[in-house]
């Protein structure tokens, strides 16, 4: 038996990369049967596909067909970036994703802190390590940007300042991506393609770009491919996965825990179910008033929680409340 990583998954055929070579694999029926048994015991909704790009698997090469093989076991996933489809089926888009590389431009297009917050929450909710990359640093004064980003660095988020034009910061990005599975997110024009090409010449991705105005309900293509990096690790090519950087969680799910700056105050709120909006005895609102929590970050919390109207609408599938309740009970509500 060999261990390998799934590079792409499509139509029940899986490209697996192992130390011994690349194999085109099918999934052994006993894996499907085991999952069926597990589901019948737990009442879980089915998966669109049991195997996703990024999954680590045990596989057996075929005796007769060279380059072919069978997946015998899917190893436990470290992280599972996915969603619940409109019909309630669960879909893993990338397995074992480590890093969410959140790319913004220092200017052109303008840096939007509230959108950074949205990506950060997504990463936190999925257990991914977010890395903020501020590109086009050649267009601004470093100190100005650095002070704008100080809040995030203080919160413990890694911020890398790059310019593909001046060739600065590229090595830092390479270093952080080494031996990891990464995915890039960010709006069109911030320099994702330029960055990738600087990191590894010739590397071009069909990254699903996030269009702020049109992100609702866009969950189209999900044929994710992992591209191997010369310095170790993989970058996920996610064409059409526009939601990769967008919150995709249940309407009523509390997201306060995904704000590290709100977290310390949560136990001190008078009501356990406090939404930190209008409630009396709210420690979060008090900390915003006294300046201990940044008011912009609090604003992002309110918007992303749906407690305040804003440009950042929640990205929610239109599900029946019955489906939602079922999902909440199962704890798979994101
Ligand atoms: N000034 C400046 N322009 C850049 C930089 N990186 C990329 N660009 C330009 O920004 C535009 C968009 O870059 P692109 O890589 O296509 O962005 P993407 O849409 O995020 O893939 C192009 O015209 C690039 O030449 C940079 O570091 N500095
Ligand atoms: Mg591009
Ligand atoms: Zn509160």
Short mmCIF file of C-alpha atoms and ligand atoms in Angstrom, two decimals:
data_model
loop_
_atom_site.label_atom_id
_atom_site.label_comp_id
_atom_site.label_asym_id
_atom_site.label_seq_id
_atom_site.Cartn_x
_atom_site.Cartn_y
_atom_site.Cartn_z
CA UNK A 1 0.00 0.00 0.00
CA UNK A 2 1.24 3.51 -0.86
CA UNK A 3 0.41 6.83 0.72
CA UNK A 4 -0.28 9.76 -1.55
CA UNK A 5 -2.01 13.08 -1.93
CA UNK A 6 -5.01 13.69 -4.19
CA UNK A 7 -4.08 16.33 -6.76
CA UNK A 8 -7.47 16.47 -8.41
CA UNK A 9 -10.84 14.80 -8.08
CA UNK A 10 -13.26 14.59 -10.93
CA UNK A 11 -16.14 12.31 -11.78
CA UNK A 12 -15.03 9.51 -9.49
CA UNK A 13 -11.49 9.50 -10.86
CA UNK A 14 -8.69 10.76 -8.68
CA UNK A 15 -5.15 11.80 -9.57
CA UNK A 16 -2.93 10.70 -6.72
CA UNK A 17 0.68 11.75 -6.30
CA UNK A 18 2.81 9.32 -4.32
CA UNK A 19 6.54 9.13 -3.77
CA UNK A 20 6.58 6.19 -6.21
CA UNK A 21 4.82 8.12 -8.96
CA UNK A 22 1.48 9.47 -10.13
CA UNK A 23 -1.59 7.25 -10.31
CA UNK A 24 -5.07 7.68 -11.70
CA UNK A 25 -7.26 6.04 -9.08
CA UNK A 26 -10.76 4.82 -8.53
CA UNK A 27 -12.33 4.58 -5.09
CA UNK A 28 -12.71 1.06 -3.70
CA UNK A 29 -16.29 0.15 -3.09
CA UNK A 30 -15.68 -0.85 0.51
CA UNK A 31 -14.84 2.80 1.31
CA UNK A 32 -18.21 3.87 -0.08
CA UNK A 33 -19.98 1.11 1.82
CA UNK A 34 -18.32 2.04 5.09
CA UNK A 35 -19.47 5.62 4.62
CA UNK A 36 -23.03 4.45 3.84
CA UNK A 37 -23.06 2.44 7.07
CA UNK A 38 -21.73 5.37 9.05
CA UNK A 39 -24.36 7.66 7.56
CA UNK A 40 -27.22 5.29 8.28
CA UNK A 41 -26.15 5.30 11.93
CA UNK A 42 -25.71 9.06 12.23
CA UNK A 43 -28.34 10.44 9.84
CA UNK A 44 -25.71 12.70 8.29
CA UNK A 45 -26.35 14.16 4.87
CA UNK A 46 -24.27 12.57 2.10
CA UNK A 47 -21.11 14.01 0.58
CA UNK A 48 -21.09 15.06 -3.06
CA UNK A 49 -17.77 13.20 -3.31
CA UNK A 50 -15.99 11.31 -0.57
CA UNK A 51 -12.58 12.32 -1.89
CA UNK A 52 -11.36 15.88 -2.40
CA UNK A 53 -8.18 17.46 -3.75
CA UNK A 54 -5.76 17.75 -0.87
CA UNK A 55 -6.85 14.50 0.77
CA UNK A 56 -4.17 12.11 1.90
CA UNK A 57 -4.99 8.54 0.94
CA UNK A 58 -3.75 4.98 1.13
CA UNK A 59 -3.76 3.44 -2.33
CA UNK A 60 -2.94 0.17 -4.05
CA UNK A 61 -1.39 0.31 -7.53
CA UNK A 62 -3.11 -1.83 -10.13
CA UNK A 63 -1.32 -5.10 -11.02
CA UNK A 64 -2.36 -5.01 -14.65
CA UNK A 65 -2.66 -1.30 -15.57
CA UNK A 66 0.42 0.77 -15.11
CA UNK A 67 -0.25 4.20 -13.65
CA UNK A 68 -3.62 3.13 -12.32
CA UNK A 69 -4.68 2.25 -8.82
CA UNK A 70 -7.33 2.09 -6.14
CA UNK A 71 -7.92 4.29 -3.13
CA UNK A 72 -8.34 1.99 -0.13
CA UNK A 73 -8.55 4.55 2.63
CA UNK A 74 -8.99 8.29 3.05
CA UNK A 75 -6.83 9.51 5.90
CA UNK A 76 -8.29 11.86 8.45
CA UNK A 77 -8.45 15.47 7.25
CA UNK A 78 -6.61 18.20 9.14
CA UNK A 79 -8.93 20.84 7.75
CA UNK A 80 -11.95 20.63 5.53
CA UNK A 81 -12.76 23.66 3.46
CA UNK A 82 -16.22 23.13 2.14
CA UNK A 83 -19.85 24.04 2.17
CA UNK A 84 -23.30 22.64 2.44
CA UNK A 85 -25.02 22.66 -0.92
CA UNK A 86 -28.47 24.02 -1.45
CA UNK A 87 -29.89 20.50 -1.41
CA UNK A 88 -28.24 19.81 1.93
CA UNK A 89 -25.46 17.63 0.53
CA UNK A 90 -22.05 18.32 1.94
CA UNK A 91 -19.14 19.23 -0.27
CA UNK A 92 -15.48 19.37 0.59
CA UNK A 93 -13.77 21.72 -1.85
CA UNK A 94 -10.20 21.28 -0.60
CA UNK A 95 -8.99 18.87 2.06
CA UNK A 96 -6.09 19.66 4.37
CA UNK A 97 -5.77 23.26 3.26
CA UNK A 98 -3.24 24.97 5.55
CA UNK A 99 -2.98 28.58 4.45
CA UNK A 100 -5.42 31.12 3.14
CA UNK A 101 -3.34 33.77 1.40
CA UNK A 102 -5.45 36.92 1.42
CA UNK A 103 -4.16 39.31 -1.23
CA UNK A 104 -4.88 43.01 -1.29
CA UNK A 105 -3.24 45.90 -3.09
CA UNK A 106 -1.88 48.82 -1.07
CA UNK A 107 -3.78 50.86 -3.65
CA UNK A 108 -5.30 50.37 -7.12
CA UNK A 109 -7.66 48.86 -6.12
CA UNK A 110 -8.03 50.53 -2.77
CA UNK A 111 -7.26 48.58 0.39
CA UNK A 112 -10.44 47.56 2.20
CA UNK A 113 -9.99 46.60 5.82
CA UNK A 114 -13.59 45.49 6.20
CA UNK A 115 -13.06 42.97 3.42
CA UNK A 116 -9.89 41.72 5.11
CA UNK A 117 -12.03 41.04 8.18
CA UNK A 118 -14.41 38.94 6.13
CA UNK A 119 -11.57 36.76 4.83
CA UNK A 120 -10.08 36.45 8.29
CA UNK A 121 -13.35 35.20 9.71
CA UNK A 122 -13.62 32.65 6.91
CA UNK A 123 -10.12 31.37 7.66
CA UNK A 124 -10.79 31.24 11.40
CA UNK A 125 -14.08 29.42 10.86
CA UNK A 126 -12.41 26.77 8.71
CA UNK A 127 -9.31 26.34 10.85
CA UNK A 128 -7.01 27.76 8.16
CA UNK A 129 -4.06 30.00 8.94
CA UNK A 130 -4.71 33.36 7.27
CA UNK A 131 -1.79 35.32 5.85
CA UNK A 132 -2.45 38.86 4.68
CA UNK A 133 -0.42 39.91 1.65
CA UNK A 134 -0.35 43.60 0.79
CA UNK A 135 0.93 43.91 -2.78
CA UNK A 136 1.83 46.96 -4.87
CA UNK A 137 3.88 48.42 -2.03
CA UNK A 138 5.82 50.41 -4.64
CA UNK A 139 2.78 52.69 -4.90
CA UNK A 140 2.69 53.81 -1.25
CA UNK A 141 4.87 54.91 1.65
CA UNK A 142 5.76 51.83 3.67
CA UNK A 143 5.22 53.49 7.07
CA UNK A 144 1.67 54.58 6.19
CA UNK A 145 0.66 51.06 5.25
CA UNK A 146 2.46 49.50 8.16
CA UNK A 147 0.57 51.70 10.63
CA UNK A 148 -2.73 50.85 8.94
CA UNK A 149 -1.95 47.18 9.33
CA UNK A 150 -0.58 47.43 12.89
CA UNK A 151 -3.94 46.39 14.32
CA UNK A 152 -3.79 43.09 12.45
CA UNK A 153 -0.18 42.40 13.32
CA UNK A 154 -1.05 43.09 16.98
CA UNK A 155 -3.83 40.53 16.73
CA UNK A 156 -1.20 38.00 15.71
CA UNK A 157 -1.98 37.84 12.01
CA UNK A 158 0.96 37.54 9.67
CA UNK A 159 1.20 40.40 7.19
CA UNK A 160 3.59 40.27 4.22
CA UNK A 161 4.31 43.41 2.19
CA UNK A 162 5.15 42.75 -1.43
CA UNK A 163 5.77 44.39 -4.76
CA UNK A 164 6.06 42.25 -7.84
CA UNK A 165 7.27 45.35 -9.65
CA UNK A 166 10.12 46.10 -7.22
CA UNK A 167 10.59 42.41 -6.43
CA UNK A 168 10.21 42.83 -2.67
CA UNK A 169 8.67 40.42 -0.17
CA UNK A 170 8.42 37.58 -2.68
CA UNK A 171 10.88 35.41 -0.76
CA UNK A 172 8.78 35.85 2.40
CA UNK A 173 5.74 34.54 0.56
CA UNK A 174 7.72 31.58 -0.78
CA UNK A 175 9.01 30.84 2.67
CA UNK A 176 5.58 30.74 4.24
CA UNK A 177 4.16 28.56 1.44
CA UNK A 178 6.91 25.94 1.67
CA UNK A 179 5.56 22.44 2.42
CA UNK A 180 2.03 23.79 2.93
CA UNK A 181 -1.17 23.60 0.93
CA UNK A 182 -2.16 27.18 0.15
CA UNK A 183 -4.98 28.95 -1.60
CA UNK A 184 -4.97 32.53 -2.85
CA UNK A 185 -7.99 34.78 -2.52
CA UNK A 186 -8.57 38.39 -3.37
CA UNK A 187 -10.31 40.73 -5.74
CA UNK A 188 -9.47 41.10 -9.38
CA UNK A 189 -6.51 43.37 -10.10
CA UNK A 190 -4.70 43.12 -6.76
CA UNK A 191 -1.86 41.16 -8.36
CA UNK A 192 -2.51 37.49 -7.61
CA UNK A 193 -1.35 36.26 -11.02
CA UNK A 194 1.72 38.51 -10.91
CA UNK A 195 2.58 37.22 -7.43
CA UNK A 196 2.24 33.59 -8.43
CA UNK A 197 4.41 34.13 -11.43
CA UNK A 198 7.01 35.86 -9.26
CA UNK A 199 6.91 33.03 -6.74
CA UNK A 200 7.37 30.39 -9.38
CA UNK A 201 7.72 31.49 -13.01
CA UNK A 202 5.20 29.81 -15.25
CA UNK A 203 2.79 29.09 -12.45
CA UNK A 204 -0.60 30.30 -13.54
CA UNK A 205 -3.80 29.68 -11.72
CA UNK A 206 -7.38 30.14 -12.63
CA UNK A 207 -8.06 31.53 -9.18
CA UNK A 208 -11.71 32.21 -8.50
CA UNK A 209 -11.80 35.92 -8.04
CA UNK A 210 -13.97 37.49 -5.47
CA UNK A 211 -16.27 40.06 -6.92
CA UNK A 212 -17.80 41.96 -4.05
CA UNK A 213 -20.84 42.96 -6.00
CA UNK A 214 -21.72 39.57 -7.36
CA UNK A 215 -20.64 36.97 -4.87
CA UNK A 216 -24.08 35.84 -3.78
CA UNK A 217 -24.93 32.29 -4.71
CA UNK A 218 -21.86 31.82 -6.86
CA UNK A 219 -20.70 28.34 -6.12
CA UNK A 220 -20.13 27.17 -9.65
CA UNK A 221 -17.11 25.14 -10.69
CA UNK A 222 -15.42 23.16 -8.01
CA UNK A 223 -12.83 21.17 -9.92
CA UNK A 224 -9.95 22.08 -7.72
CA UNK A 225 -6.42 21.09 -8.70
CA UNK A 226 -3.33 21.20 -6.53
CA UNK A 227 -0.22 22.47 -8.27
CA UNK A 228 3.09 21.32 -6.84
CA UNK A 229 5.57 24.02 -5.88
CA UNK A 230 9.26 23.66 -6.71
CA UNK A 231 10.17 24.58 -3.13
CA UNK A 232 7.74 22.08 -1.58
CA UNK A 233 4.03 22.22 -0.93
CA UNK A 234 1.07 22.90 -3.19
CA UNK A 235 -1.05 25.77 -4.27
CA UNK A 236 -4.73 25.11 -4.89
CA UNK A 237 -6.09 26.15 -8.25
CA UNK A 238 -9.68 27.00 -7.53
CA UNK A 239 -11.41 28.21 -10.69
CA UNK A 240 -14.91 29.40 -10.08
CA UNK A 241 -14.76 28.81 -6.37
CA UNK A 242 -15.65 32.37 -5.69
CA UNK A 243 -16.71 31.62 -2.17
CA UNK A 244 -13.28 30.40 -1.14
CA UNK A 245 -12.76 33.58 0.74
CA UNK A 246 -16.29 34.25 1.72
CA UNK A 247 -18.20 33.36 4.76
CA UNK A 248 -20.46 30.43 4.15
CA UNK A 249 -21.97 29.66 7.48
CA UNK A 250 -25.38 29.36 8.98
CA UNK A 251 -27.38 32.52 9.47
CA UNK A 252 -27.78 32.18 13.21
CA UNK A 253 -24.35 30.81 13.97
CA UNK A 254 -22.43 33.02 16.37
CA UNK A 255 -19.27 34.32 14.72
CA UNK A 256 -17.97 36.35 17.65
CA UNK A 257 -15.53 33.53 18.45
CA UNK A 258 -13.84 34.06 15.09
CA UNK A 259 -12.76 37.57 16.14
CA UNK A 260 -9.69 37.13 18.35
CA UNK A 261 -10.13 40.70 19.60
CA UNK A 262 -13.71 40.05 20.74
CA UNK A 263 -12.96 36.65 22.24
CA UNK A 264 -11.53 37.74 25.62
CA UNK A 265 -14.67 39.75 26.39
CA UNK A 266 -17.26 37.10 25.53
CA UNK A 267 -17.36 35.36 28.93
CA UNK A 268 -18.05 38.72 30.62
CA UNK A 269 -21.27 39.53 28.78
CA UNK A 270 -24.31 39.46 31.05
CA UNK A 271 -26.26 37.14 28.75
CA UNK A 272 -24.76 33.95 27.40
CA UNK A 273 -26.58 34.40 24.11
CA UNK A 274 -25.43 38.03 23.81
CA UNK A 275 -25.05 39.14 20.21
CA UNK A 276 -23.12 42.26 21.27
CA UNK A 277 -25.45 44.58 19.44
CA UNK A 278 -28.04 46.21 21.72
CA UNK A 279 -27.93 43.93 24.75
CA UNK A 280 -27.43 45.36 28.23
CA UNK A 281 -24.37 44.33 30.22
CA UNK A 282 -22.40 43.59 27.07
CA UNK A 283 -18.65 43.49 27.66
CA UNK A 284 -17.92 43.79 23.93
CA UNK A 285 -19.87 47.02 23.50
CA UNK A 286 -18.14 48.39 26.60
CA UNK A 287 -14.72 47.50 25.18
CA UNK A 288 -15.59 49.23 21.88
CA UNK A 289 -16.65 52.34 23.81
CA UNK A 290 -13.42 52.42 25.81
CA UNK A 291 -11.37 51.90 22.65
CA UNK A 292 -10.03 48.47 23.59
CA UNK A 293 -11.73 46.95 20.55
CA UNK A 294 -11.23 48.75 17.24
CA UNK A 295 -14.53 50.24 16.09
CA UNK A 296 -13.90 49.19 12.48
CA UNK A 297 -13.45 45.58 13.53
CA UNK A 298 -16.64 45.79 15.60
CA UNK A 299 -18.41 47.19 12.56
CA UNK A 300 -17.23 44.15 10.56
CA UNK A 301 -18.54 41.87 13.27
CA UNK A 302 -21.99 43.50 13.12
CA UNK A 303 -22.11 43.37 9.31
CA UNK A 304 -20.93 39.78 9.02
CA UNK A 305 -23.36 38.73 11.73
CA UNK A 306 -26.20 40.28 9.80
CA UNK A 307 -26.83 42.65 12.70
CA UNK A 308 -26.16 45.67 10.57
CA UNK A 309 -26.99 46.38 6.97
CA UNK A 310 -23.91 46.86 4.87
CA UNK A 311 -22.22 46.11 1.63
CA UNK A 312 -21.03 42.81 2.98
CA UNK A 313 -24.12 40.71 2.73
CA UNK A 314 -23.95 37.30 4.23
CA UNK A 315 -23.34 34.58 1.74
CA UNK A 316 -26.08 32.16 2.55
CA UNK A 317 -27.70 29.49 0.51
CA UNK A 318 -31.43 29.81 0.52
CA UNK A 319 -32.24 26.80 2.61
CA UNK A 320 -35.43 25.90 4.37
CA UNK A 321 -35.27 26.47 8.10
CA UNK A 322 -35.92 22.75 8.51
CA UNK A 323 -32.69 21.93 6.66
CA UNK A 324 -30.87 24.56 8.67
CA UNK A 325 -32.08 23.15 11.97
CA UNK A 326 -31.03 19.68 10.95
CA UNK A 327 -27.60 20.95 10.03
CA UNK A 328 -27.22 22.86 13.25
CA UNK A 329 -27.99 19.73 15.26
CA UNK A 330 -25.37 17.84 13.30
CA UNK A 331 -22.87 20.61 13.91
CA UNK A 332 -22.09 20.93 10.23
CA UNK A 333 -23.32 24.40 9.75
CA UNK A 334 -20.64 26.05 7.73
N1 LIG B 1 2.47 48.93 -9.27
C1 LIG B 1 2.33 47.61 -9.20
N2 LIG B 1 1.49 46.98 -10.06
C2 LIG B 1 1.36 45.65 -9.96
C3 LIG B 1 2.04 44.89 -8.98
N3 LIG B 1 1.68 43.58 -9.11
C4 LIG B 1 0.81 43.55 -10.14
N4 LIG B 1 0.61 44.79 -10.66
C5 LIG B 1 -0.26 45.16 -11.79
O1 LIG B 1 -1.61 45.05 -11.37
C6 LIG B 1 -2.43 44.60 -12.44
C7 LIG B 1 -3.23 43.36 -12.03
O2 LIG B 1 -2.32 42.29 -11.77
P1 LIG B 1 -2.76 40.76 -11.86
O3 LIG B 1 -1.60 39.96 -11.44
O4 LIG B 1 -3.37 40.47 -13.18
O5 LIG B 1 -3.89 40.75 -10.74
P2 LIG B 1 -5.00 39.61 -10.44
O6 LIG B 1 -6.23 40.05 -11.13
O7 LIG B 1 -5.18 39.65 -8.96
O8 LIG B 1 -4.47 38.31 -10.92
C8 LIG B 1 -1.50 44.35 -13.60
O9 LIG B 1 -1.53 45.45 -14.46
C9 LIG B 1 -0.13 44.19 -12.96
O10 LIG B 1 0.91 44.57 -13.82
C10 LIG B 1 2.93 45.59 -8.08
O11 LIG B 1 3.57 45.03 -7.19
N5 LIG B 1 3.02 46.95 -8.24
MG1 LIG B 2 -5.33 36.89 -12.20
ZN1 LIG B 3 -22.04 41.03 24.45
#
